Coordinates of C-alpha atoms in Angstrom, one line a residue:
Chain A
X1 CA -21.5 11.7 37.3
X2 CA -20.4 15.2 38.2
X3 CA -22.7 16.9 40.7
X4 CA -24.8 19.7 39.3
X5 CA -24.6 23.2 40.9
X6 CA -27.4 25.6 41.7
X7 CA -27.4 27.2 38.3
X8 CA -27.5 23.9 36.6
X9 CA -23.8 24.0 35.8
X10 CA -21.6 21.0 36.5
X11 CA -19.3 21.6 39.4
X12 CA -16.4 20.8 37.0
X13 CA -17.3 23.8 34.9
X14 CA -14.0 25.8 34.5
X15 CA -13.6 29.3 35.8
X16 CA -13.5 32.3 33.4
X17 CA -9.9 32.9 34.4
X18 CA -8.9 29.4 33.5
X19 CA -10.6 29.7 30.1
X20 CA -8.9 33.0 29.4
X21 CA -5.4 31.6 30.3
X22 CA -6.1 28.6 28.1
X23 CA -7.1 30.7 25.2
X24 CA -4.0 32.9 25.6
X25 CA -1.7 29.9 25.7
X26 CA -3.3 28.4 22.6
X27 CA -3.0 31.7 20.8
X28 CA 0.7 32.0 21.8
X29 CA 1.4 28.5 20.6
X30 CA -0.3 29.1 17.3
X31 CA 1.7 32.2 16.8
X32 CA 4.9 30.3 17.5
X33 CA 4.1 27.7 14.9
X34 CA 3.1 30.3 12.4
X35 CA 6.4 32.1 12.9
X36 CA 8.3 28.8 12.3
X37 CA 6.4 28.2 9.1
X38 CA 6.8 31.7 8.0
X39 CA 10.5 31.6 8.6
X40 CA 11.1 28.7 6.3
X41 CA 9.0 30.3 3.5
X42 CA 10.9 33.6 4.1
X43 CA 14.3 31.9 3.7
X44 CA 13.3 30.3 0.5
X45 CA 11.9 33.6 -0.8
X46 CA 15.1 35.4 0.2
X47 CA 17.2 32.9 -1.7
X48 CA 15.1 33.3 -4.8
X49 CA 15.3 37.1 -4.4
X50 CA 19.1 37.1 -4.2
X51 CA 19.3 34.8 -7.2
X52 CA 17.1 36.9 -9.3
X53 CA 18.6 40.2 -8.0
X54 CA 22.1 39.1 -9.0
X55 CA 21.0 37.5 -12.2
X56 CA 19.0 40.5 -13.6
X57 CA 22.0 42.8 -14.2
X58 CA 23.7 40.0 -16.0
X59 CA 20.7 39.2 -18.2
X60 CA 20.3 42.9 -19.0
X61 CA 23.9 43.0 -20.1
X62 CA 24.1 39.9 -22.3
X63 CA 20.5 39.4 -23.0
X64 CA 18.2 36.4 -22.2
X65 CA 18.6 35.1 -25.8
X66 CA 22.4 34.8 -25.4
X67 CA 21.7 32.5 -22.5
X68 CA 18.8 30.5 -23.8
X69 CA 19.6 30.3 -27.5
X70 CA 23.2 29.2 -27.4
X71 CA 24.8 25.8 -26.5
X72 CA 28.4 27.0 -25.8
X73 CA 29.3 28.0 -22.3
X74 CA 32.7 29.8 -22.1
X75 CA 32.1 32.7 -19.7
X76 CA 35.8 32.8 -18.7
X77 CA 37.2 33.1 -22.2
X78 CA 38.2 36.4 -23.9
X79 CA 35.1 36.1 -26.1
X80 CA 32.7 34.8 -23.6
X81 CA 29.5 32.9 -24.5
X82 CA 26.8 32.0 -22.1
X83 CA 24.7 29.2 -23.7
X84 CA 23.4 27.6 -20.5
X85 CA 22.2 24.5 -22.3
X86 CA 25.7 23.1 -22.3
X87 CA 25.5 22.9 -18.5
X88 CA 21.9 21.8 -18.4
X89 CA 22.7 18.9 -20.7
X90 CA 25.4 17.7 -18.3
X91 CA 23.0 17.9 -15.4
X92 CA 20.2 16.2 -17.3
X93 CA 22.4 13.4 -18.6
X94 CA 23.9 12.5 -15.2
X95 CA 20.5 12.8 -13.5
X96 CA 18.8 10.5 -16.1
X97 CA 21.6 7.9 -15.8
X98 CA 21.1 8.0 -12.0
X99 CA 17.4 7.6 -12.4
X100 CA 17.8 4.7 -14.9
X101 CA 19.8 2.9 -12.2
X102 CA 17.9 4.0 -9.1
X103 CA 14.3 3.5 -10.4
X104 CA 14.4 -0.3 -11.2
X105 CA 16.8 -1.1 -8.4
X106 CA 14.9 1.1 -5.9
X107 CA 11.5 -0.4 -6.7
X108 CA 12.9 -3.9 -6.6
X109 CA 14.6 -3.3 -3.2
X110 CA 11.5 -1.6 -1.7
X111 CA 9.3 -4.4 -2.9
X112 CA 11.7 -7.0 -1.6
X113 CA 11.9 -5.4 1.8
X114 CA 8.1 -5.0 2.0
X115 CA 6.8 -8.3 0.6
X116 CA 9.6 -10.9 0.7
X117 CA 12.2 -10.1 3.4
X118 CA 11.7 -11.8 6.7
X119 CA 10.8 -9.1 9.3
X120 CA 14.1 -9.3 11.1
X121 CA 16.1 -8.8 7.9
X122 CA 13.8 -5.9 7.1
X123 CA 14.4 -4.3 10.4
X124 CA 18.2 -4.7 10.0
X125 CA 18.4 -3.7 6.3
X126 CA 16.7 -0.3 6.6
X127 CA 19.1 1.4 9.0
X128 CA 22.0 0.0 6.9
X129 CA 20.5 1.4 3.8
X130 CA 19.9 4.7 5.5
X131 CA 23.6 4.7 6.6
X132 CA 24.4 4.8 2.9
X133 CA 22.8 8.2 2.8
X134 CA 25.3 9.4 5.5
X135 CA 28.4 8.7 3.3
X136 CA 29.9 12.1 2.4
X137 CA 29.3 12.9 -1.2
X138 CA 33.0 13.6 -1.8
X139 CA 33.6 10.0 -1.0
X140 CA 31.1 8.9 -3.6
X141 CA 32.9 11.3 -6.0
X142 CA 36.3 9.7 -5.6
X143 CA 34.7 6.3 -5.7
X144 CA 33.3 7.2 -9.1
X145 CA 36.6 8.6 -10.3
X146 CA 39.0 6.0 -8.9
X147 CA 36.9 2.8 -8.8
X148 CA 33.9 2.9 -11.1
X149 CA 35.6 4.7 -14.1
X150 CA 38.6 2.2 -14.2
X151 CA 36.1 -0.7 -14.0
X152 CA 34.0 0.8 -16.9
X153 CA 37.2 1.4 -18.9
X154 CA 37.8 -2.3 -18.8
X155 CA 34.4 -2.8 -20.4
X156 CA 34.3 0.2 -22.7
X157 CA 37.8 0.8 -24.2
X158 CA 38.5 4.5 -24.9
X159 CA 36.3 5.8 -22.1
X160 CA 37.8 9.1 -20.9
X161 CA 38.8 9.4 -17.2
X162 CA 36.1 12.0 -16.9
X163 CA 32.7 10.7 -18.1
X164 CA 29.1 11.2 -17.2
X165 CA 28.4 7.4 -17.2
X166 CA 30.4 6.8 -14.0
X167 CA 29.2 10.0 -12.4
X168 CA 25.5 9.1 -13.2
X169 CA 25.8 5.5 -11.9
X170 CA 27.4 6.6 -8.7
X171 CA 24.8 9.3 -8.4
X172 CA 22.2 6.6 -8.8
X173 CA 23.7 4.5 -5.9
X174 CA 23.8 7.7 -3.8
X175 CA 20.1 8.5 -4.2
X176 CA 19.1 4.9 -3.8
X177 CA 18.7 5.0 0.0
X178 CA 16.3 7.9 -0.2
X179 CA 14.2 6.3 -2.9
X180 CA 14.1 2.9 -1.2
X181 CA 13.5 4.2 2.3
X182 CA 10.6 6.5 1.3
X183 CA 9.1 4.0 -1.1
X184 CA 9.2 1.3 1.5
X185 CA 7.4 3.7 3.9
X186 CA 4.8 4.3 1.2
X187 CA 4.4 0.5 0.7
X188 CA 4.1 -0.1 4.4
X189 CA 1.4 2.5 4.6
X190 CA -0.8 0.6 2.3
X191 CA -3.8 -0.7 4.3
X192 CA -3.3 -4.2 5.6
X193 CA -6.8 -5.1 4.3
X194 CA -5.7 -4.5 0.7
X195 CA -2.8 -6.9 1.0
X196 CA -5.1 -9.4 2.7
X197 CA -7.6 -9.1 -0.1
X198 CA -5.0 -9.8 -2.7
X199 CA -3.7 -12.9 -0.9
X200 CA -7.1 -14.2 -0.1
X201 CA -8.0 -14.0 -3.8
X202 CA -5.0 -16.2 -4.6
X203 CA -2.4 -13.7 -5.6
X204 CA 1.2 -14.7 -5.4
X205 CA 3.7 -12.4 -3.6
X206 CA 4.9 -11.0 -6.9
X207 CA 1.3 -10.5 -8.1
X208 CA 0.4 -8.8 -4.8
X209 CA 3.5 -6.6 -5.0
X210 CA 3.2 -5.5 -8.6
X211 CA -0.6 -5.6 -9.0
X212 CA -1.8 -4.2 -5.7
X213 CA 1.0 -2.8 -3.5
X214 CA 2.8 -0.7 -6.1
X215 CA -0.4 0.9 -7.5
X216 CA -1.7 1.5 -4.0
X217 CA 1.5 3.2 -2.9
X218 CA 2.0 4.9 -6.3
X219 CA 1.7 8.5 -5.1
X220 CA 4.2 8.0 -2.2
X221 CA 6.6 6.2 -4.5
X222 CA 6.4 8.8 -7.2
X223 CA 7.2 11.5 -4.7
X224 CA 10.0 9.4 -3.2
X225 CA 11.7 9.2 -6.6
X226 CA 11.1 12.8 -7.5
X227 CA 12.7 13.9 -4.3
X228 CA 15.6 11.6 -5.0
X229 CA 15.8 13.1 -8.5
X230 CA 15.9 16.6 -7.1
X231 CA 18.8 15.5 -4.9
X232 CA 20.6 14.0 -7.9
X233 CA 20.2 17.3 -9.8
X234 CA 21.6 19.4 -7.0
X235 CA 24.4 17.0 -6.2
X236 CA 27.8 18.6 -6.7
X237 CA 30.9 16.6 -5.6
X238 CA 30.2 13.4 -7.5
X239 CA 29.6 15.1 -10.9
X240 CA 32.4 17.6 -10.4
X241 CA 35.0 14.9 -9.6
X242 CA 33.8 12.2 -12.0
X243 CA 32.3 14.0 -15.0
X244 CA 34.8 16.8 -15.2
X245 CA 34.6 20.5 -15.5
X246 CA 34.5 21.0 -19.2
X247 CA 31.2 22.4 -20.3
X248 CA 30.1 20.6 -23.4
X249 CA 26.7 20.4 -25.0
X250 CA 26.3 16.6 -25.2
X251 CA 24.0 13.9 -24.0
X252 CA 26.5 11.1 -24.7
X253 CA 27.2 9.4 -21.3
X254 CA 30.6 8.3 -22.6
X255 CA 31.9 11.9 -22.7
X256 CA 32.8 14.1 -19.8
X257 CA 30.8 17.3 -19.3
X258 CA 30.4 19.9 -16.6
X259 CA 27.0 20.1 -14.9
X260 CA 25.5 23.3 -13.5
X261 CA 26.7 22.5 -10.0
X262 CA 30.2 21.6 -11.3
X263 CA 30.4 25.1 -12.9
X264 CA 29.3 26.7 -9.7
X265 CA 32.0 24.9 -7.7
X266 CA 34.6 25.8 -10.4
X267 CA 33.9 29.5 -10.3
X268 CA 33.4 29.7 -6.6
X269 CA 36.9 28.3 -6.0
X270 CA 38.5 30.4 -8.8
X271 CA 39.8 33.9 -8.8
X272 CA 36.8 35.5 -10.4
X273 CA 36.6 39.2 -9.4
X274 CA 33.7 40.2 -7.3
X275 CA 30.9 41.8 -9.3
X276 CA 32.4 40.8 -12.7
X277 CA 30.2 39.3 -15.4
X278 CA 31.7 35.8 -14.8
X279 CA 30.9 36.3 -11.1
X280 CA 27.3 37.1 -11.9
X281 CA 27.0 34.1 -14.3
X282 CA 27.2 32.0 -11.2
X283 CA 23.9 33.3 -10.0
X284 CA 22.3 32.8 -13.4
X285 CA 23.4 29.1 -13.3
X286 CA 22.2 28.8 -9.7
X287 CA 18.8 30.3 -10.7
X288 CA 18.6 27.8 -13.6
X289 CA 19.4 24.9 -11.2
X290 CA 16.9 26.2 -8.7
X291 CA 14.2 26.3 -11.4
X292 CA 15.0 22.7 -12.4
X293 CA 14.8 21.3 -8.9
X294 CA 11.8 23.5 -8.1
X295 CA 10.0 22.0 -11.2
X296 CA 10.8 18.5 -10.0
X297 CA 9.5 19.2 -6.5
X298 CA 6.4 20.9 -7.8
X299 CA 5.7 17.8 -9.9
X300 CA 6.2 15.6 -6.9
X301 CA 3.6 17.7 -4.9
X302 CA 1.1 17.8 -7.8
X303 CA 1.4 14.0 -8.4
X304 CA 0.8 13.1 -4.8
X305 CA -2.0 15.6 -4.4
X306 CA -3.8 14.4 -7.4
X307 CA -3.9 10.9 -6.0
X308 CA -5.2 11.8 -2.5
X309 CA -8.3 13.4 -4.1
X310 CA -9.5 9.9 -4.7
X311 CA -9.0 9.1 -1.0
X312 CA -6.3 6.5 -1.6
Chain B
X1 CA -34.6 -43.7 21.9
X2 CA -35.6 -41.2 19.3
X3 CA -33.3 -39.4 17.0
X4 CA -34.1 -36.1 18.7
X5 CA -32.8 -37.3 22.0
X6 CA -29.3 -38.0 20.6
X7 CA -26.6 -35.5 21.7
X8 CA -26.2 -34.4 18.1
X9 CA -29.2 -32.3 17.2
X10 CA -31.6 -33.8 14.7
X11 CA -31.5 -32.6 11.1
X12 CA -33.9 -32.9 8.3
X13 CA -33.2 -35.8 5.9
X14 CA -32.4 -33.4 3.2
X15 CA -29.8 -31.6 5.3
X16 CA -28.1 -34.9 6.3
X17 CA -27.5 -35.7 2.7
X18 CA -25.4 -32.6 2.1
X19 CA -21.8 -33.7 1.8
X20 CA -19.2 -31.8 3.8
X21 CA -17.2 -29.1 2.2
X22 CA -14.9 -28.5 5.1
X23 CA -13.8 -30.7 8.0
X24 CA -12.2 -28.8 10.9
X25 CA -10.9 -31.2 13.4
X26 CA -9.2 -30.5 16.8
X27 CA -8.0 -27.1 15.6
X28 CA -5.9 -25.0 18.0
X29 CA -4.2 -21.8 17.1
X30 CA -1.6 -19.6 18.7
X31 CA -0.5 -16.0 18.0
X32 CA 3.0 -16.1 19.4
X33 CA 2.5 -17.6 22.9
X34 CA -1.2 -16.7 23.2
X35 CA -3.5 -19.6 22.4
X36 CA -6.6 -18.2 20.6
X37 CA -8.4 -21.4 19.5
X38 CA -8.8 -24.5 21.6
X39 CA -9.5 -27.8 20.0
X40 CA -12.2 -26.7 17.6
X41 CA -14.1 -29.3 15.6
X42 CA -16.6 -28.1 13.1
X43 CA -18.1 -29.6 10.0
X44 CA -19.2 -27.2 7.2
X45 CA -21.8 -28.6 4.8
X46 CA -21.8 -27.9 1.1
X47 CA -24.1 -25.2 -0.3
X48 CA -25.2 -24.1 3.1
X49 CA -24.7 -21.0 5.2
X50 CA -22.8 -21.8 8.4
X51 CA -22.7 -18.9 10.9
X52 CA -20.0 -18.5 13.5
X53 CA -21.3 -16.4 16.4
X54 CA -19.9 -15.4 19.7
X55 CA -18.7 -12.4 21.7
X56 CA -15.9 -10.1 20.5
X57 CA -12.5 -11.7 20.8
X58 CA -13.9 -15.3 20.9
X59 CA -11.8 -16.3 17.9
X60 CA -14.5 -16.3 15.2
X61 CA -12.3 -14.3 12.7
X62 CA -9.2 -16.2 13.7
X63 CA -10.9 -19.4 12.9
X64 CA -12.0 -18.1 9.5
X65 CA -8.5 -17.0 8.7
X66 CA -7.1 -20.4 9.5
X67 CA -9.2 -21.8 6.7
X68 CA -7.4 -19.9 3.9
X69 CA -4.1 -19.7 5.8
X70 CA -4.3 -15.9 5.9
X71 CA -2.4 -16.0 9.3
X72 CA 0.6 -17.0 7.2
X73 CA 1.0 -13.3 6.3
X74 CA 2.0 -12.5 9.9
X75 CA 4.9 -14.0 11.7
X76 CA 4.7 -15.9 14.9
X77 CA 1.6 -18.0 14.3
X78 CA 1.1 -21.7 14.9
X79 CA -1.6 -24.1 13.8
X80 CA -2.4 -27.5 15.3
X81 CA -5.1 -29.9 14.2
X82 CA -6.6 -30.4 10.8
X83 CA -8.6 -28.7 8.2
X84 CA -9.6 -30.8 5.2
X85 CA -11.1 -29.1 2.2
X86 CA -13.4 -31.4 0.2
X87 CA -13.6 -32.9 -2.4
X88 CA -10.1 -34.3 -2.4
X89 CA -9.4 -33.9 1.2
X90 CA -6.8 -31.1 0.7
X91 CA -4.9 -30.9 4.0
X92 CA -5.1 -27.1 4.4
X93 CA -2.7 -26.8 7.4
X94 CA -0.1 -29.3 6.3
X95 CA 3.3 -27.7 6.0
X96 CA 3.8 -29.1 2.5
X97 CA 0.5 -27.7 1.3
X98 CA 1.0 -24.5 -0.7
X99 CA -1.4 -21.9 0.8
X100 CA -1.8 -20.6 -2.7
X101 CA -3.6 -23.8 -3.8
X102 CA -5.9 -23.4 -0.8
X103 CA -6.7 -19.7 -1.5
X104 CA -7.3 -20.4 -5.2
X105 CA -10.3 -22.6 -4.1
X106 CA -11.7 -20.2 -1.4
X107 CA -13.1 -16.7 -1.7
X108 CA -13.1 -14.2 1.2
X109 CA -15.0 -11.0 2.0
X110 CA -13.7 -8.8 4.8
X111 CA -15.3 -6.6 7.5
X112 CA -14.4 -3.4 5.8
X113 CA -14.8 -3.0 2.1
X114 CA -11.3 -3.3 0.6
X115 CA -11.5 -2.8 -3.1
X116 CA -8.3 -2.6 -5.0
X117 CA -7.2 1.0 -6.1
X118 CA -8.4 0.4 -9.7
X119 CA -11.6 0.4 -11.7
X120 CA -14.8 -1.5 -10.9
X121 CA -14.2 -3.8 -13.8
X122 CA -10.6 -4.5 -12.9
X123 CA -11.5 -5.3 -9.3
X124 CA -13.9 -8.0 -10.4
X125 CA -11.5 -9.3 -13.1
X126 CA -8.5 -9.4 -10.8
X127 CA -9.1 -12.9 -9.5
X128 CA -9.6 -14.2 -13.0
X129 CA -6.5 -12.5 -14.4
X130 CA -4.2 -14.0 -11.9
X131 CA -5.7 -17.4 -12.7
X132 CA -4.6 -16.8 -16.3
X133 CA -7.8 -15.8 -18.0
X134 CA -6.9 -13.5 -20.9
X135 CA -9.8 -13.7 -23.3
X136 CA -11.6 -10.4 -23.2
X137 CA -15.0 -11.9 -24.0
X138 CA -14.7 -14.4 -21.1
X139 CA -13.6 -11.7 -18.7
X140 CA -16.5 -9.4 -19.8
X141 CA -19.0 -12.2 -19.3
X142 CA -17.7 -13.3 -15.9
X143 CA -17.5 -9.7 -14.7
X144 CA -21.1 -9.1 -15.6
X145 CA -22.2 -12.4 -14.1
X146 CA -20.4 -11.7 -10.8
X147 CA -21.7 -8.2 -10.6
X148 CA -25.2 -9.4 -11.2
X149 CA -24.9 -12.1 -8.5
X150 CA -23.6 -9.4 -6.1
X151 CA -26.6 -7.3 -7.0
X152 CA -24.5 -4.4 -8.2
X153 CA -24.8 -4.7 -12.0
X154 CA -27.7 -2.3 -12.5
X155 CA -25.9 0.4 -10.5
X156 CA -22.5 0.2 -12.2
X157 CA -23.1 -1.2 -15.7
X158 CA -22.6 2.2 -17.3
X159 CA -19.5 3.1 -15.4
X160 CA -17.5 -0.1 -15.1
X161 CA -14.3 1.8 -15.7
X162 CA -14.9 4.3 -13.0
X163 CA -12.6 4.1 -10.0
X164 CA -13.9 1.7 -7.3
X165 CA -13.3 4.3 -4.6
X166 CA -16.1 6.4 -6.1
X167 CA -18.7 3.8 -4.9
X168 CA -20.5 4.1 -1.6
X169 CA -19.6 1.9 1.3
X170 CA -22.4 -0.6 0.6
X171 CA -21.6 -0.7 -3.1
X172 CA -17.9 -1.2 -2.4
X173 CA -18.8 -4.2 -0.2
X174 CA -21.0 -5.7 -2.9
X175 CA -18.1 -5.1 -5.3
X176 CA -15.8 -7.1 -3.0
X177 CA -18.4 -9.8 -2.9
X178 CA -18.4 -9.8 -6.8
X179 CA -14.6 -9.9 -6.7
X180 CA -14.7 -12.9 -4.5
X181 CA -17.4 -14.6 -6.6
X182 CA -15.8 -14.1 -10.0
X183 CA -13.4 -17.0 -9.9
X184 CA -16.3 -19.2 -8.7
X185 CA -14.8 -20.3 -5.4
X186 CA -16.0 -23.6 -3.8
X187 CA -16.2 -21.9 -0.4
X188 CA -16.9 -18.3 0.6
X189 CA -15.6 -16.9 3.8
X190 CA -17.4 -13.9 5.1
X191 CA -15.9 -12.0 8.0
X192 CA -18.7 -9.8 9.4
X193 CA -19.4 -8.5 5.9
X194 CA -22.1 -6.0 7.0
X195 CA -20.5 -4.6 10.2
X196 CA -19.4 -1.4 8.4
X197 CA -22.7 -0.9 6.6
X198 CA -26.0 0.8 7.3
X199 CA -29.2 -1.2 7.7
X200 CA -30.3 -0.8 4.1
X201 CA -27.0 -2.0 2.7
X202 CA -27.0 -4.8 5.3
X203 CA -30.5 -5.9 4.2
X204 CA -29.3 -5.9 0.6
X205 CA -26.3 -8.1 1.3
X206 CA -28.3 -10.5 3.5
X207 CA -30.8 -10.9 0.6
X208 CA -27.9 -11.5 -1.6
X209 CA -26.3 -14.2 0.6
X210 CA -29.7 -16.0 0.8
X211 CA -29.6 -16.2 -3.0
X212 CA -26.0 -17.3 -3.1
X213 CA -26.5 -20.2 -0.7
X214 CA -28.0 -22.4 -3.4
X215 CA -24.7 -22.1 -5.3
X216 CA -22.0 -21.6 -2.8
X217 CA -20.8 -22.9 0.5
X218 CA -20.7 -20.0 2.9
X219 CA -19.0 -19.6 6.2
X220 CA -20.2 -16.4 7.8
X221 CA -18.8 -14.7 10.9
X222 CA -21.3 -12.4 12.4
X223 CA -22.1 -10.7 15.7
X224 CA -25.7 -10.1 14.7
X225 CA -27.9 -12.9 16.1
X226 CA -30.8 -11.8 13.9
X227 CA -28.5 -12.1 10.9
X228 CA -27.6 -15.6 11.8
X229 CA -31.3 -16.4 12.4
X230 CA -32.3 -14.9 9.1
X231 CA -29.9 -16.6 6.8
X232 CA -27.9 -19.4 8.4
X233 CA -28.7 -23.1 8.3
X234 CA -26.1 -24.1 10.9
X235 CA -24.8 -22.0 13.7
X236 CA -21.6 -22.5 15.7
X237 CA -21.2 -20.6 19.0
X238 CA -17.7 -19.8 20.0
X239 CA -16.7 -18.7 23.5
X240 CA -13.1 -17.8 24.6
X241 CA -11.7 -19.8 21.7
X242 CA -13.8 -22.9 22.2
X243 CA -16.6 -24.2 20.2
X244 CA -19.4 -24.4 22.7
X245 CA -22.4 -25.4 20.6
X246 CA -23.1 -26.4 17.1
X247 CA -26.3 -27.3 15.3
X248 CA -29.1 -26.2 13.1
X249 CA -29.8 -22.4 13.5
X250 CA -33.3 -23.1 14.8
X251 CA -32.0 -25.2 17.6
X252 CA -28.9 -23.2 18.7
X253 CA -30.6 -19.9 18.5
X254 CA -34.0 -20.9 19.9
X255 CA -33.3 -23.7 22.3
X256 CA -29.6 -23.4 23.2
X257 CA -28.4 -26.2 25.5
X258 CA -25.2 -24.7 26.8
X259 CA -25.7 -22.1 29.6
X260 CA -22.9 -19.9 28.0
X261 CA -24.9 -19.8 24.7
X262 CA -28.1 -19.1 26.6
X263 CA -26.5 -16.2 28.5
X264 CA -25.0 -14.8 25.4
X265 CA -28.3 -14.9 23.5
X266 CA -30.1 -13.4 26.4
X267 CA -27.7 -10.6 26.6
X268 CA -28.3 -9.9 23.0
X269 CA -32.0 -10.0 23.3
X270 CA -31.8 -7.4 26.1

């Protein structure tokens, strides 16, 4: 027990100077953290500001209705049209194909790693899976164009060399590691007691996985897939190389169609004069893309927050 | 020589007639290289409460988890010895025994309430659903019966489809008891079921267990001597992974013969 001084204070009571220095240091550190947080928010806001700033003159010139009420996107033609839905359709179709592949495969893989795989396999499999995420996307793009499309052409005669099916499937493989890795983290974060309760009650592995683990990890898994989805939406190389650069309002996966990102690449590389209308159309598309991924991210946040209210 | 002088403590005639539910014989258990249980032999009588007592880390919970093969979930465990589940003498630890068959006959309640992340109703119905019960009427009936037995029915009957996490800690634990009771297990394993609860909720659950003992065989791990004294018929004292003393509660708790038991009980009284 510390000895007690004359005034009844412990002899370990810190001096006023020590307390002041400590308070200063804590304040300094808090300011540093605040600055870091503020910086990331500022950067996001700056990007949005630029997108809006560059898009507004364009929208004033052609009108919002020309963008939102048309389905033909031909900004580089002599008689340009700016129906952005042609590009949105391409993005949505490839993204949905990607999700159709990644969702079942990702859930199955995550569940396998968590409930079935022997611990050693699990430890080995996850880094390998995460390595998949390190493959450059341009490699995925050529893989789609030169391997997947020829394979699919063997199954579906008449499939054009540029098609959204191949692009979407490869996109699905590309986002799989994110989805699996994050889902598996969510599954592993399920309290051990819950798993034990299921087994003690006589659940099989499959029943435990589907009936207890997946529902318990639901919020984490939903955000994992929404993050993967946002990635698929913003992905550029795969869709540019495999789905082509021809803006076409179609949801048919067997056709080629440019996505929003593919158009941005096309125009960025082309000889579009600075400040021209075509140049500004770039920012409108970018703004549209930003709104799409932002909506998905927002959904992810809302869904995981809604869940945590219940204390799960 | 009188019966009382025999090394095995005397029991009432009525108690002697109770058939055994579980025969644990020469059970040893290892986590990796560390041996946790040493040659434990313990009979568990049907429709009786048997309490496992002992200091923290003595292997009480480990022993309980051997009985429904729950250690199988973690790698690196090893069993030795025998556990026979009666009737039928199901060899629980045999490699060819499917742990699922064992667990389908045994219910378990854990230290911390661990309801599934679903409604009150679905929590209780879960064990029945995985056993293939589909009929709504039968499910409804069994859910009500189990909740009544767990003393929770009156509090939740108007909100069966509320999320289980909205219940208080004590209610959640009674829900977990109802969940374990619903499939009508032959044996109920309770791992310090009141350790996370306040005195009122504890009293509630003890009263409940006293009622359940006429219907179920209960094996209870507890660190509360008073709890063992209040509700158990038989008491087993474990110390450092060894079974030190076993007998009727009145004898083990009041007139312990082993000095280790005596010391432990004295420490608790202090």
